[in-house]
Amino acid sequence: DREVTRGEFEASGFRNRPNMHYCPTAEHPMVGPSWYDGVRYCRWLTELAGFSEAEQAYVNPETFPKDWPLDLEKPGFRLPTEAEWEIAARSGMRSTFGFGNDESWLDRYAWFQDNSNRQTHLAKELRPNLRGLFDMHGSVDEWCHDWYTNYGFGRVRADPSGVNAGSYRVFRGGNWLTKAWFCRSASRNSNPPLYESISNGLRVALIPFEHSKPLAKPESGAETGDTVAPYAVQ
């Protein structure tokens, strides 16, 4: 129900990142992981949870991959797709934010430029959205699995797996340094998968039910919906 913390990420044995004073304790959200680090963390977490290699959502690459394919039918931990992330962020709402359209309420749900004091903050200090998820807006930008492409209206929510190739991976949500506009549920951004930043972090997704199927396509033009039910964005 929150972003991965520094303590959780470092427990995986991955190297520390520069600028750790932006996440000074183990309870602060992790900053600085690349997209590849996020995938490696998901594989480590899946193994820790007792899943077999055959249940990993990401295969174990023999060489450093340009692309790391995702199997949505496998039950292991993984990065959320854009479709899953946006449905989770909207929390059933068709509004600018998961709590409505009133930007003056954002500081009750998100750490962003106006209230962060240029510092990350502990998880769960602000209000969760209607799905019980904390810091979907602001805090740190969250990597998604998808390659970035320019979608038309409604396409992100109708195409759960995204395009098959690209140069940039998507991240969503806005962060502690951005203006409110970039914290909107619909706001999209991207960077190369090796990108590391003091404002980037991650959140993981899991299929909690056996034999779950990939996200069903909502009706054409649908703004949001509950078609993400088999998936849990943590």
CSV table of N, CA and C in Angstrom, one decimal, residues 3-6 22-23 25-31 120-123 139-140:
chain,number,residue,atom,x,y,z
A,3,GLU,N,5.1,3.0,-1.3
A,3,GLU,CA,6.3,2.8,-2.1
A,3,GLU,C,7.4,2.0,-1.3
A,4,VAL,N,8.3,1.4,-2.0
A,4,VAL,CA,9.4,0.7,-1.5
A,4,VAL,C,10.3,1.6,-0.7
A,5,THR,N,10.6,1.2,0.6
A,5,THR,CA,11.5,2.1,1.4
A,5,THR,C,13.0,1.8,1.2
A,6,ARG,N,13.8,2.7,1.7
A,6,ARG,CA,15.2,2.5,1.6
A,6,ARG,C,15.7,1.2,2.3
A,22,TYR,N,18.8,12.3,0.9
A,22,TYR,CA,17.4,12.6,0.5
A,22,TYR,C,16.4,11.5,1.0
A,23,CYS,N,17.0,10.4,1.4
A,23,CYS,CA,16.1,9.4,2.1
A,23,CYS,C,17.0,8.9,3.3
A,25,THR,N,16.6,7.8,6.4
A,25,THR,CA,16.3,6.6,7.3
A,25,THR,C,15.8,5.4,6.4
A,26,ALA,N,15.8,4.3,7.1
A,26,ALA,CA,15.3,3.1,6.4
A,26,ALA,C,13.8,3.1,6.1
A,27,GLU,N,13.1,4.0,6.8
A,27,GLU,CA,11.6,4.1,6.6
A,27,GLU,C,11.3,5.1,5.5
A,28,HIS,N,12.3,5.9,4.9
A,28,HIS,CA,12.0,6.8,3.9
A,28,HIS,C,11.9,6.1,2.5
A,29,PRO,N,11.1,6.6,1.6
A,29,PRO,CA,11.0,5.9,0.3
A,29,PRO,C,12.4,5.9,-0.4
A,30,MET,N,12.7,4.8,-1.0
A,30,MET,CA,14.0,4.7,-1.7
A,30,MET,C,14.1,5.7,-2.9
A,31,VAL,N,15.2,6.4,-3.0
A,31,VAL,CA,15.4,7.2,-4.2
A,31,VAL,C,16.6,6.7,-5.0
A,120,THR,N,12.3,14.3,1.0
A,120,THR,CA,11.4,13.2,1.0
A,120,THR,C,10.8,13.0,2.5
A,121,HIS,N,9.7,12.4,2.6
A,121,HIS,CA,9.1,12.2,3.9
A,121,HIS,C,8.7,10.7,4.1
A,122,LEU,N,8.5,10.3,5.3
A,122,LEU,CA,8.2,9.0,5.7
A,122,LEU,C,6.8,8.6,5.0
A,123,ALA,N,6.7,7.3,4.7
A,123,ALA,CA,5.5,6.7,4.1
A,123,ALA,C,4.4,6.8,5.1
A,139,SER,N,5.6,12.5,-3.6
A,139,SER,CA,6.6,11.7,-2.9
A,139,SER,C,7.7,11.4,-3.8
A,140,VAL,N,7.7,10.2,-4.5
A,140,VAL,CA,8.7,9.9,-5.5
A,140,VAL,C,8.0,9.4,-6.8
